[in-house]
Coordinates of C-alpha atoms and ligand atoms in Angstrom, one line a residue:
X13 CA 120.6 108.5 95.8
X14 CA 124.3 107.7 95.9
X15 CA 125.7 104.8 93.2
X16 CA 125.3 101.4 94.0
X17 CA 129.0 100.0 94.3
X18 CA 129.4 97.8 91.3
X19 CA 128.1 93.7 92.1
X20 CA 131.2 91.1 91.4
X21 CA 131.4 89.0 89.0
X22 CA 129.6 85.7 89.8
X23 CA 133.0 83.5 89.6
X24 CA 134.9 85.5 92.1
X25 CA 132.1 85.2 94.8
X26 CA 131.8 81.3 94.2
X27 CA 135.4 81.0 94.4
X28 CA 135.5 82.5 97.9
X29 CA 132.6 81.0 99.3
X30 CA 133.4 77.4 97.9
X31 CA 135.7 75.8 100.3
X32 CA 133.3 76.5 103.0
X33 CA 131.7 72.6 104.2
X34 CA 129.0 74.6 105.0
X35 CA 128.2 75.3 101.1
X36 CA 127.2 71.3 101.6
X37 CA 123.8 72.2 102.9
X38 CA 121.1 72.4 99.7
X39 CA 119.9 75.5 101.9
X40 CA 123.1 77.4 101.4
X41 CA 123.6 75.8 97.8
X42 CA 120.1 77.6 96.7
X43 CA 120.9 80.9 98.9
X44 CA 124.3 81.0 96.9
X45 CA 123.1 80.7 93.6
X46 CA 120.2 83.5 94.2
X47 CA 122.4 85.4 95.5
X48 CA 125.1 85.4 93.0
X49 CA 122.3 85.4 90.5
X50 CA 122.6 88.6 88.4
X51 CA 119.3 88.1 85.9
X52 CA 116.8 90.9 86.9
X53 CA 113.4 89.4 87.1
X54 CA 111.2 90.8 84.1
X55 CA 108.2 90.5 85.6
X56 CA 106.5 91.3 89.0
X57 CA 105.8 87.8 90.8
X58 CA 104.5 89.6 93.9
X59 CA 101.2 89.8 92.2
X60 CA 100.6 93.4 93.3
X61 CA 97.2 94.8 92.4
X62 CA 97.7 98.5 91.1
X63 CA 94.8 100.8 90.4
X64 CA 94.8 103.9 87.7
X65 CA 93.9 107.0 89.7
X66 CA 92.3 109.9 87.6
X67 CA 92.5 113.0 89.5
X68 CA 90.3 114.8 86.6
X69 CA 87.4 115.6 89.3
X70 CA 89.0 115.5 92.4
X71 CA 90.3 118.9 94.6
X72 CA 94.0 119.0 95.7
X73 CA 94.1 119.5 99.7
X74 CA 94.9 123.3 100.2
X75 CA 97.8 123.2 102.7
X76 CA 100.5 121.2 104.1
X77 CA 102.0 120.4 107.0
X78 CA 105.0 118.6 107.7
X79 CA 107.2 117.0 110.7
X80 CA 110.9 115.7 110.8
X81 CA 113.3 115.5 113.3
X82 CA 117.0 114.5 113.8
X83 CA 119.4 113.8 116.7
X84 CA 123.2 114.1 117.6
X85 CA 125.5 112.5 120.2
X86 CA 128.6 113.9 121.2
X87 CA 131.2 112.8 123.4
X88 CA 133.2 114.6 125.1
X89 CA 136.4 114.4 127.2
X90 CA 137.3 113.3 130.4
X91 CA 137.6 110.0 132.3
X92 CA 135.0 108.2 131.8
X93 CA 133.8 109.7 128.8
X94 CA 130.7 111.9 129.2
X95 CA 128.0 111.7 126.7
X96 CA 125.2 114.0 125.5
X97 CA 122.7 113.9 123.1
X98 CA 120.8 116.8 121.1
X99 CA 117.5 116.2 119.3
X100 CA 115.4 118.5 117.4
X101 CA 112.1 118.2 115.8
X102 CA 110.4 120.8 113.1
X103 CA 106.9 121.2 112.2
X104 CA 106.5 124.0 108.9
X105 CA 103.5 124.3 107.4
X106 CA 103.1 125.3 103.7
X107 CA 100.7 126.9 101.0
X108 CA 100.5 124.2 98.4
X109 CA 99.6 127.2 95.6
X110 CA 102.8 129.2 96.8
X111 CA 104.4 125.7 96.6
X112 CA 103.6 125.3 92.8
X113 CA 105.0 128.3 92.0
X114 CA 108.4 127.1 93.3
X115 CA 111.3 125.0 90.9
X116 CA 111.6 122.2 92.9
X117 CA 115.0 121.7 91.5
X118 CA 116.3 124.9 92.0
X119 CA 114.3 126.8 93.9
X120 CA 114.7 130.6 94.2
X121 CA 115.9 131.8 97.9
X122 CA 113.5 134.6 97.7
X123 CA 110.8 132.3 97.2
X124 CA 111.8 129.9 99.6
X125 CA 111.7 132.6 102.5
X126 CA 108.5 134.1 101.9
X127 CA 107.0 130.3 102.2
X128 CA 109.0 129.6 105.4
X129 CA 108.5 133.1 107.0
X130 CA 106.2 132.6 110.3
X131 CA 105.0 128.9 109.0
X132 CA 108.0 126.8 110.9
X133 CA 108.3 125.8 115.0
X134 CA 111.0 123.5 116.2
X135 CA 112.0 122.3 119.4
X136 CA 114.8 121.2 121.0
X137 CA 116.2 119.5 123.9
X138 CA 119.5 117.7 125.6
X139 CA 119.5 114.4 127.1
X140 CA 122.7 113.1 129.6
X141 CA 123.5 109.8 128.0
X142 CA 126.9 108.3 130.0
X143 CA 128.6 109.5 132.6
X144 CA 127.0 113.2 133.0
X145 CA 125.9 114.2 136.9
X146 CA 123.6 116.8 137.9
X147 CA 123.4 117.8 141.8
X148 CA 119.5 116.9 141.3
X149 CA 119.2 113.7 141.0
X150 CA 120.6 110.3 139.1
X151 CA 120.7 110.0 135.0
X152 CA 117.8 107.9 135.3
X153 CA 115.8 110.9 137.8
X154 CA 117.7 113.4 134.9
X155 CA 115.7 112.2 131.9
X156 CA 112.6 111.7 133.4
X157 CA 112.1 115.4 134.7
X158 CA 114.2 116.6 131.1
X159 CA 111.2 114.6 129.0
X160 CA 108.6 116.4 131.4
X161 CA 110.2 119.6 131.4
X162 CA 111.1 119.7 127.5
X163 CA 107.5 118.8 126.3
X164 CA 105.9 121.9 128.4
X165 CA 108.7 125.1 127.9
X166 CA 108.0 125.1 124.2
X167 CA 105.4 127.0 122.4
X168 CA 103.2 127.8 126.1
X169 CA 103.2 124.0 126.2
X170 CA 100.8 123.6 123.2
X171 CA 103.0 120.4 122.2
X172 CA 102.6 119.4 126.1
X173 CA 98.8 119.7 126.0
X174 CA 98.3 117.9 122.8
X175 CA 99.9 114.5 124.9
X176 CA 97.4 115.2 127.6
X177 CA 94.5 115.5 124.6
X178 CA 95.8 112.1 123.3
X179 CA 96.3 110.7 126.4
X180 CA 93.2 111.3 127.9
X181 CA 90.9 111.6 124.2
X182 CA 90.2 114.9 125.3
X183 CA 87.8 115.3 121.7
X184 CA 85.3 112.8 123.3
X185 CA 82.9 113.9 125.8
X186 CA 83.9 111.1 127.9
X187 CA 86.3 111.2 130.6
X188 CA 89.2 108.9 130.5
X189 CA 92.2 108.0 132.8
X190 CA 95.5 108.0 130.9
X191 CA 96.9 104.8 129.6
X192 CA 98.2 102.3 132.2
X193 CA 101.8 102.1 132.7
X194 CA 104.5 100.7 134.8
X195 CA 105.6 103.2 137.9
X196 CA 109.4 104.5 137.4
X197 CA 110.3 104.1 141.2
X198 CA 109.0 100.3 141.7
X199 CA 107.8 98.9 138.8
X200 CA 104.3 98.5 140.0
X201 CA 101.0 99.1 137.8
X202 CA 99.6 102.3 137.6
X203 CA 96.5 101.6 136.4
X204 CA 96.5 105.5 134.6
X205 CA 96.5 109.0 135.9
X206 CA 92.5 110.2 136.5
X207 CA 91.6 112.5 133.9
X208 CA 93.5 115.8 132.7
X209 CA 96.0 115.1 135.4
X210 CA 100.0 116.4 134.7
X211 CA 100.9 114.1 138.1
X212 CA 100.0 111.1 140.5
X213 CA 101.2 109.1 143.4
X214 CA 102.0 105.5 142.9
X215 CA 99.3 103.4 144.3
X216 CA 101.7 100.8 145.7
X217 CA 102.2 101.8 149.6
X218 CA 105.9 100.9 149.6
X219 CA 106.5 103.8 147.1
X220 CA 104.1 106.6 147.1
X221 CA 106.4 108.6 144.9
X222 CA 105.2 111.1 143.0
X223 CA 104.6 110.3 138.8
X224 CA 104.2 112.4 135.5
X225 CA 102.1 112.1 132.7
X226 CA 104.8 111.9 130.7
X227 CA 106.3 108.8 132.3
X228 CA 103.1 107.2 131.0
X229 CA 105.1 107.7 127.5
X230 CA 107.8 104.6 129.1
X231 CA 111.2 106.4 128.1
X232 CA 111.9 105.0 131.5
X233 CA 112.0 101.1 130.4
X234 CA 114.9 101.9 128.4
X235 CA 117.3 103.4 131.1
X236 CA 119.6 102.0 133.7
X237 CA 120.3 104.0 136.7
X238 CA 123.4 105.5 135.1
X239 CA 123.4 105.9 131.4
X240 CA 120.6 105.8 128.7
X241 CA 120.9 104.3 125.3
X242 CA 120.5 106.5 121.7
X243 CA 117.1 104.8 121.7
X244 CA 116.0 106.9 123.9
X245 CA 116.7 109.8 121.8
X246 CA 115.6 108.5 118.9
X247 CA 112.3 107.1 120.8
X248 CA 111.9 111.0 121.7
X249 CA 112.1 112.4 118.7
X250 CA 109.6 109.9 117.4
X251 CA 107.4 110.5 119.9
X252 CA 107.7 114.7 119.6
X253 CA 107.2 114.6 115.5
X254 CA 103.7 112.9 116.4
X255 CA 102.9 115.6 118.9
X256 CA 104.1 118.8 116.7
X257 CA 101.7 116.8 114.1
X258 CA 99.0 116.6 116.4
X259 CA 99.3 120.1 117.9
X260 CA 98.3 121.3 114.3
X261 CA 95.9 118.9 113.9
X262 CA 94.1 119.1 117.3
X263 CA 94.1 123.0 117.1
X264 CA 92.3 123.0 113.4
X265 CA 90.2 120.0 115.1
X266 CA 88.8 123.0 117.4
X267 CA 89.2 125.8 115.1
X268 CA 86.1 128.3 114.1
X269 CA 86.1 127.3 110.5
X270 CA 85.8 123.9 110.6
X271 CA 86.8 123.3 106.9
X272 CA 90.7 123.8 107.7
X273 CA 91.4 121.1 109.1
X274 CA 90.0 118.3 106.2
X275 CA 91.3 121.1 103.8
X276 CA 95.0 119.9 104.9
X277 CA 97.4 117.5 104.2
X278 CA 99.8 116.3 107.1
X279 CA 103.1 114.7 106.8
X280 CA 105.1 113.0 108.9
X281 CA 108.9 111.4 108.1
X282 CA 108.5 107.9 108.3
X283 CA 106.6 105.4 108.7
X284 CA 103.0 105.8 111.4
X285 CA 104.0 103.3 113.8
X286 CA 104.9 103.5 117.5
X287 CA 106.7 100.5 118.7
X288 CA 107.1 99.0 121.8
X289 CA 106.0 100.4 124.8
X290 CA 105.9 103.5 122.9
X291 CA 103.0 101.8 120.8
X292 CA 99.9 102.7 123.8
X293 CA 99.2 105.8 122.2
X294 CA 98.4 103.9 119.1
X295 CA 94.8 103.1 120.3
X296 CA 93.8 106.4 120.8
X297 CA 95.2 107.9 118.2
X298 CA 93.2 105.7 115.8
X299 CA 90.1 106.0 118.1
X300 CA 90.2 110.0 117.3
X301 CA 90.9 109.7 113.5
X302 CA 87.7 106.8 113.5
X303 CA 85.8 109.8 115.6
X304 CA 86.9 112.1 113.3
X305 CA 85.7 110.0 109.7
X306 CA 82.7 109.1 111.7
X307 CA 81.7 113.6 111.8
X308 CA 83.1 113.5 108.5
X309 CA 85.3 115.5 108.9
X310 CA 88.3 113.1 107.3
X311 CA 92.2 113.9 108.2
X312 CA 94.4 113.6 105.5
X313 CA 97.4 112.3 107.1
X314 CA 101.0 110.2 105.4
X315 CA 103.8 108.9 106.4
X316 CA 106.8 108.3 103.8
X317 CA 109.3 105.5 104.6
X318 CA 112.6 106.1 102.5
X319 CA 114.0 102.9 103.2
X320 CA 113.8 99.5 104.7
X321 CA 111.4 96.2 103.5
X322 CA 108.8 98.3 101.6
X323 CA 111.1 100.6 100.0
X324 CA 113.1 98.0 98.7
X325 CA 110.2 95.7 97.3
X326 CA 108.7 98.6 95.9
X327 CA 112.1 99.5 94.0
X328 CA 111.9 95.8 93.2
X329 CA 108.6 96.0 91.0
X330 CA 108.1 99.4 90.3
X331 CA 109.4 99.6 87.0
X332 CA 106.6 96.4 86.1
X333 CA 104.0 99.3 86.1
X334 CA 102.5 102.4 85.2
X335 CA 102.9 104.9 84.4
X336 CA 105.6 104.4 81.8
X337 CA 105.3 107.8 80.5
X338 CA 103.9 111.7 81.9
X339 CA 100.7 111.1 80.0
X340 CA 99.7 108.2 82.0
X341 CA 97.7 109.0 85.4
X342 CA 99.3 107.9 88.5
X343 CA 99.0 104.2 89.4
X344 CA 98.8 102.8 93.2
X345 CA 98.5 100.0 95.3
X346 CA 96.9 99.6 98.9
X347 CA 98.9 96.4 100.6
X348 CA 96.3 94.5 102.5
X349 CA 97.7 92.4 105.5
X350 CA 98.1 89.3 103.9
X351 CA 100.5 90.7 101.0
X352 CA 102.5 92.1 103.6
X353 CA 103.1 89.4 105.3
X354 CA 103.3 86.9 101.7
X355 CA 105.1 89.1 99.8
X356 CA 107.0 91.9 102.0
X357 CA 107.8 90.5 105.5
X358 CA 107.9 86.5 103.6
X359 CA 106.8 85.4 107.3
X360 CA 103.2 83.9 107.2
X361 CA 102.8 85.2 111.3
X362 CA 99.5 84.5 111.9
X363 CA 98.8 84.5 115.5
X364 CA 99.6 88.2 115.2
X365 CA 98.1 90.2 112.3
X366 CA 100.6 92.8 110.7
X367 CA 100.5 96.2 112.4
X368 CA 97.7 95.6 115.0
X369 CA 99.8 96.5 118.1
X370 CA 102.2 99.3 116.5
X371 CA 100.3 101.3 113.3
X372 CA 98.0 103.8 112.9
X373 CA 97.9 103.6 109.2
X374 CA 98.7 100.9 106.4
X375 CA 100.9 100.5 103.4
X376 CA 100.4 102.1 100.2
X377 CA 102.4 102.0 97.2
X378 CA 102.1 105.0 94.9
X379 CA 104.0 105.4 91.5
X380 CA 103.4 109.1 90.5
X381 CA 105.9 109.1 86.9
X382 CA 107.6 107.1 85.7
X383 CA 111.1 107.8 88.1
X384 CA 109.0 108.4 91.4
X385 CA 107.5 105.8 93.4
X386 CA 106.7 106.4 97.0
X387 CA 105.9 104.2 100.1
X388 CA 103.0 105.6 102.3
X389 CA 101.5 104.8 105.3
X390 CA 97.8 106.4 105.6
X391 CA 95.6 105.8 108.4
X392 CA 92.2 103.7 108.5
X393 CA 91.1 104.9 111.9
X394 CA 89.7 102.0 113.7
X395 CA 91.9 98.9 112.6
X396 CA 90.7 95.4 111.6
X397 CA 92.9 92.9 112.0
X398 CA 91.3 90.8 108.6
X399 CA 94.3 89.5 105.8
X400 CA 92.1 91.2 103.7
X401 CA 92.4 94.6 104.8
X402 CA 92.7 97.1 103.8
X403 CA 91.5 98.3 100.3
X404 CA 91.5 102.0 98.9
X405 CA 88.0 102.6 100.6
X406 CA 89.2 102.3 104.2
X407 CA 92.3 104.7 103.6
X408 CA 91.1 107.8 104.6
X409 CA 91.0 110.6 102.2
X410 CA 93.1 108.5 99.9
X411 CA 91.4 110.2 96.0
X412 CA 92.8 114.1 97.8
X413 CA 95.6 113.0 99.2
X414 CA 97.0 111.0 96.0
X415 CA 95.3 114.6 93.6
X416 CA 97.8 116.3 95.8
X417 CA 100.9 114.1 95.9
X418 CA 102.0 115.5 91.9
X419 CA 102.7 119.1 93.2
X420 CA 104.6 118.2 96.3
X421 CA 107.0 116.0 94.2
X422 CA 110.7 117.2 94.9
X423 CA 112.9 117.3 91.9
X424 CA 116.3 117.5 94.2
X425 CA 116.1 114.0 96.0
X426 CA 114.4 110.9 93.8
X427 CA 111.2 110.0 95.8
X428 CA 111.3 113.0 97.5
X429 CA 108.3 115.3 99.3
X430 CA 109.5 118.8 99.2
X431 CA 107.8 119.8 102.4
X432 CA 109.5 116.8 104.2
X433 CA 112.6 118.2 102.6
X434 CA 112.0 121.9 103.8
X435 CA 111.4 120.5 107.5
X436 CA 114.2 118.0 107.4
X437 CA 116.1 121.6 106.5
X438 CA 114.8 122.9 110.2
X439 CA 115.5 119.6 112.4
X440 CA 118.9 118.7 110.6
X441 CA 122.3 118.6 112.2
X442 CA 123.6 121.7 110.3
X443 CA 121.0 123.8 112.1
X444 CA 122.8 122.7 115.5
X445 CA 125.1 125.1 117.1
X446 CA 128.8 123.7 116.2
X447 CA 130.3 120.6 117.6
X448 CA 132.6 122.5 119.5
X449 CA 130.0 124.2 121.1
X450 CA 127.9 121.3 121.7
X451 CA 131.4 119.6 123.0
X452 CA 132.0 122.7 125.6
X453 CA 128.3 122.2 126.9
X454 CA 128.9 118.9 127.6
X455 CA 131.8 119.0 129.4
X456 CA 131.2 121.9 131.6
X457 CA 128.4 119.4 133.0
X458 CA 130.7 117.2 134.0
X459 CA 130.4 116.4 137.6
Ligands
ZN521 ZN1 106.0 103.1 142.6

């Protein structure tokens, strides 16, 4: 974590912010003095409820697997300026008794390869962002087939299929249409693809055109005819870490020895939400982990967010409990809805309970020693929208996943999951052919 840059001295801030009329206002008065307030709180007012976990009689989860993905933009020359972006997702899978053997701080090379031999996938893909024409069609025409295309050339389309499993809850006997969505020619509803379909025609008679499975997904929404945002790279590579996840998970689901697949711990970077329009594949994702508990046959699945609300509150009580010491057993605490929102969020919402729309699993604090605290997400299956929700007992899996959080501990990075950092090592920038490169590629697209 890099140094904090030191806070100034109370007086100095006063005297800069003082001859503002706005400093009038009691509002601004009390936001001044809290903020130039340097006395660390010595106790925890959220009145968070943390639980000892003993781990004495409970089995660590055999295997992991983990997903992270990163993305780069690069402009090139020319007039306007073109723009491409490269994104890249890993999924590596790990032996957590190989991993045990491992120093976590510095861990032997040798070591390191015979874990990664054969156990990592990636895949990668290019999007035109500004000003970049192909002779096939518009930018807007240019992502759509990319997105279709990327998500089927990889790995015999195993990542391809597992979006047509999701979207059409290919584990239930049942037959069911693909989510609704809006048609990227007119706009109008397409009330979903009929089952196991890759393609469709939009109903409305003034269009017709022809439709993908994959613009089910929505990247569309985000584009004008001419140039695309970074969200829609980012919004990709969200979307492809769940489906590398889910291509594990929904070929164990299937797999002869049905042990595997509750045998194994599955990580994903970040938090287990999918926002926006993004967010329809939410439903069945929690439908199949409900199915799932419901065979019991539970999936142990996380997500770790390394920063934003929950990751600062948690810094901001952490050090209130235990453990204090490595004698003491790890300590944790499930967030129900209502804490969120009282404690974390501060915005008592409640026409619209936390998460409903956009998560497939809820908040868990875990402090494993006394310098590593984590935020998880871990998912419930079916949700329920109550304040009260959830409590340890509706996380699924929560006593092996939390037996096999201590051995996964990186000692490099504080609050670190070695296999996140092992796939992060895959998906990261440096594994990108050189900007130059990257810079030549974009330009000889240029139209
Ligand atoms: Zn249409």
């Amino acid at each position: 974590m890099p140094y904090q840059n030191s806070a100034r001295l109370p007086g100095e801030t006063a005297s800069k912010l003082g001859h503002l009329t706005v400093t009038k206002s009691d509002w601004v008065k009390s936001l001044i003095q809290d903020f130039e307030s340097n006395i660390l709180s010595n106790e925890d007012t959220s009145g968070s409820n943390w639980s000892e976990f003993n781990s004495s009689s409970i089995e660590p989860l055999k295997s992991v697997w983990a997903t992270d993905g990163s993305f780069v933009s690069i402009e090139a020359g020319g007039k306007p300026p073109k723009e491409v972006s490269f994104v890249k997702t890993a999924l590596l899978t790990v032996d957590r008794a190989k991993l045990e053997e491992i120093d976590k701080e510095h861990p032997h090379p040798l070591l390191l390869q015979d874990i990664m031999s054969d156990s990592a996938v990636f895949h990668a893909t290019v999007f035109p962002l500004k000003n970049v024409k192909t002779s096939l069609g518009t930018n807007y025409e240019a992502i759509r087939h990319i997105v279709n295309d990327s998500m089927k050339i990889d790995q015999n389309g195993a990542f391809y299929e597992t979006l047509k499993w999701i979207s059409y809850k290919k584990w239930s006997p049942l037959q069911s249409n693909s989510p609704s969505f809006g048609c990227p020619h007119c706009a109008a509803d397409i009330p979903g693809l009929p089952y196991d379909s890759d393609t469709g025609c939009c109903p409305n008679s003034n269009c017709g055109k022809e439709v993908f499975l994959t613009d089910m997904i929505g990247f569309h929404l985000d584009m004008d005819e001419d140039s695309a945002p970074d969200s829609i790279v980012s919004s990709y590579m969200l979307v492809m870490e769940h489906l590398m996840l889910f291509t594990a998970i929904r070929l164990f689901w299937s797999h002869s020895d049905s042990s595997l697949l509750s045998n194994t711990l599955f990580i994903k970077d970040g938090p287990l939400t999918l926002r926006s329009q993004y967010s329809k594949l939410v439903p069945p994702i929690r439908e199949f982990l409900q199915f799932a508990k419901d065979r019991n046959r539970p999936i142990h699945i996380i997500g770790q967010e390394k920063s934003g609300a929950f990751f600062d509150h948690l810094s901001s009580i952490a050090r209130f409990t235990k453990p204090h010491d490595n004698e003491e057993n790890i300590h944790y605490s499930v967030l129900s809805h209502d804490f969120v929102r009282r404690e974390v969020y501060r915005s008592p919402d409640l026409t619209n309970p936390y998460g409903s729309r956009t998560n497939w699993g809820e908040k868990i604090y875990v402090k494993v020693d006394p310098s590593t605290q984590l935020v998880l997400s871990i998912p419930t299956g079916s949700y329920d929208p109550a304040g009260s929700f959830p409590t340890g007992g509706d996380l699924i899996g929560l006593d092996r996943i939390l037996a096999t959080l201590p051995s996964l501990i990186s000692r490099k990075f504080e609050g670190a999951l070695f296999p996140v950092e092992l796939a992060n090592g895959i998906a990261s920038m440096s594994s990108y052919p050189s900007a130059t490169i990257l810079q030549r590629f974009a330009e000889s697209k240029g139209g």
